[in-house]
Amino acid sequence: MRTVPLAFSAASRDLRGMVRRTKRNIVIMAIAAASFGTAYLAGLAALGIYLSEQLGALSAALAIALGMIGVGLGLLIVLAVLKKIDERRSAKRRAAQRLAIAAAVSVLPQLTNRKSIIALAALGGLALFAARGGGDDGT
């Protein structure tokens, strides 16, 4: 019983360290995001000034706006393609899981005739497999 307080103390130290590292990482990421955002805006301003000298202010603003619309549309197209790929992978994974479940269920009657413990383990494994089937592992 003397080790329980020590275990709680060690766990709380690890938890405090994890919280401290997470806070530190959030602050650093926020500063980095602000820096990149500022650099992006400064780059757009510089591009606008350069283009305004070449094309005029209105044409420069329109060129930058059209360019950003093109970039945004391109990213939306890429996102749609990636979403379709993920849907196909998910459908294939679900079909494979249904096939595996059907195979496991078809074997259960043979297992129950031999040993009920084996059948119980198979049912437990089947339940675990079915429960995990609803998740997405990202592959």
Coordinates of C-alpha atoms in Angstrom, one line a residue:
M1 CA 0.0 0.0 0.0
R2 CA 3.0 2.3 0.4
T3 CA 3.6 2.2 -3.3
V4 CA 0.2 3.6 -4.2
P5 CA 1.0 7.2 -3.2
L6 CA 4.3 7.0 -5.0
A7 CA 2.6 5.8 -8.2
F8 CA 0.0 8.6 -8.0
S9 CA 2.9 11.1 -7.4
A10 CA 4.8 9.8 -10.4
A11 CA 1.7 9.8 -12.6
S12 CA 0.8 13.4 -11.6
R13 CA 4.3 14.5 -12.4
D14 CA 4.1 12.9 -15.8
L15 CA 0.7 14.5 -16.3
R16 CA 2.0 17.9 -15.2
G17 CA 4.9 17.6 -17.6
M18 CA 2.7 16.6 -20.4
V19 CA 0.4 19.6 -19.8
R20 CA 3.4 21.9 -19.6
R21 CA 4.8 20.6 -22.9
T22 CA 1.4 20.9 -24.5
K23 CA 1.0 24.5 -23.4
R24 CA 4.5 25.3 -24.6
N25 CA 3.9 23.7 -28.0
I26 CA 0.6 25.6 -28.4
V27 CA 2.3 28.9 -27.7
I28 CA 5.1 28.2 -30.1
M29 CA 2.8 27.0 -32.8
A30 CA 0.6 30.1 -32.4
I31 CA 3.7 32.4 -32.7
A32 CA 4.8 30.4 -35.8
A33 CA 1.4 30.7 -37.3
A34 CA 1.3 34.4 -36.7
S35 CA 4.8 34.7 -38.2
F36 CA 3.8 32.7 -41.3
G37 CA 0.5 34.7 -41.7
T38 CA 2.4 38.0 -41.5
A39 CA 4.9 36.8 -44.0
Y40 CA 2.1 35.7 -46.3
L41 CA 0.4 39.1 -46.1
A42 CA 3.7 40.9 -46.6
G43 CA 4.3 38.8 -49.7
L44 CA 0.9 39.6 -51.1
A45 CA 1.5 43.3 -50.4
A46 CA 4.8 43.2 -52.2
L47 CA 3.3 41.4 -55.1
G48 CA 0.5 43.9 -55.2
I49 CA 3.0 46.8 -55.2
Y50 CA 5.1 45.2 -57.9
L51 CA 2.1 44.4 -60.1
S52 CA 0.6 47.8 -59.6
E53 CA 3.8 49.4 -61.0
Q54 CA 3.6 47.0 -64.0
L55 CA -0.2 46.9 -64.6
G56 CA -1.8 49.6 -62.5
A57 CA -3.5 49.3 -59.1
L58 CA -6.8 47.9 -60.3
S59 CA -5.3 45.3 -62.6
A60 CA -2.9 44.3 -59.9
A61 CA -5.6 43.8 -57.4
L62 CA -7.7 41.8 -59.9
A63 CA -4.7 39.6 -60.8
I64 CA -4.0 38.8 -57.2
A65 CA -7.7 38.1 -56.5
L66 CA -8.0 35.8 -59.5
G67 CA -4.8 34.0 -58.5
M68 CA -6.1 33.4 -55.0
I69 CA -9.4 32.2 -56.4
G70 CA -7.5 29.8 -58.6
V71 CA -5.5 28.5 -55.7
G72 CA -8.6 28.1 -53.6
L73 CA -10.4 26.2 -56.3
G74 CA -7.4 24.0 -56.9
L75 CA -7.3 23.1 -53.2
L76 CA -11.0 22.3 -53.2
I77 CA -10.5 20.0 -56.1
V78 CA -7.6 18.2 -54.4
L79 CA -9.8 17.9 -51.3
A80 CA -12.6 16.4 -53.3
V81 CA -10.3 13.9 -54.9
L82 CA -8.8 12.9 -51.5
K83 CA -12.3 12.5 -50.1
K84 CA -13.3 10.1 -52.9
I85 CA -10.1 8.1 -52.4
D86 CA -10.8 7.8 -48.6
E87 CA -14.4 6.8 -49.3
R88 CA -13.3 4.0 -51.7
R89 CA -10.7 2.8 -49.1
S90 CA -13.3 2.8 -46.4
A91 CA -15.8 0.9 -48.6
K92 CA -13.1 -1.8 -49.3
R93 CA -12.3 -2.0 -45.6
R94 CA -15.9 -2.4 -44.6
A95 CA -16.4 -5.2 -47.3
A96 CA -13.3 -7.0 -46.0
Q97 CA -14.6 -6.7 -42.4
R98 CA -18.0 -8.1 -43.4
L99 CA -16.4 -11.0 -45.1
A100 CA -14.2 -11.7 -42.1
I101 CA -17.1 -11.5 -39.8
A102 CA -19.1 -13.9 -42.0
A103 CA -16.2 -16.3 -42.0
A104 CA -15.9 -16.2 -38.2
V105 CA -19.6 -16.7 -37.7
S106 CA -19.6 -19.7 -40.1
V107 CA -16.9 -21.4 -38.0
L108 CA -18.7 -20.8 -34.7
P109 CA -21.0 -23.9 -34.8
Q110 CA -18.0 -26.2 -35.3
L111 CA -16.3 -24.5 -32.3
T112 CA -19.3 -24.8 -30.0
N113 CA -19.5 -28.5 -30.6
R114 CA -15.9 -29.0 -29.4
K115 CA -15.3 -26.6 -26.5
S116 CA -17.5 -23.9 -25.2
I117 CA -14.5 -21.8 -24.0
I118 CA -13.1 -21.7 -27.5
A119 CA -16.5 -20.5 -28.8
L120 CA -16.7 -17.9 -26.1
A121 CA -13.2 -16.6 -27.1
A122 CA -14.2 -16.6 -30.7
L123 CA -17.4 -14.6 -29.9
G124 CA -15.4 -12.2 -27.8
G125 CA -12.9 -11.7 -30.7
L126 CA -15.8 -11.3 -33.1
A127 CA -17.4 -8.7 -30.9
L128 CA -14.1 -6.9 -30.6
F129 CA -13.6 -7.0 -34.4
A130 CA -17.1 -5.7 -35.0
A131 CA -16.6 -2.9 -32.5
R132 CA -13.4 -1.8 -34.1
G133 CA -14.9 -2.1 -37.6
G134 CA -16.8 1.2 -37.2
G135 CA -13.6 3.2 -36.7
D136 CA -11.3 4.6 -39.3
D137 CA -7.6 3.7 -38.9
G138 CA -6.5 6.1 -41.7
T139 CA -5.0 3.4 -44.0

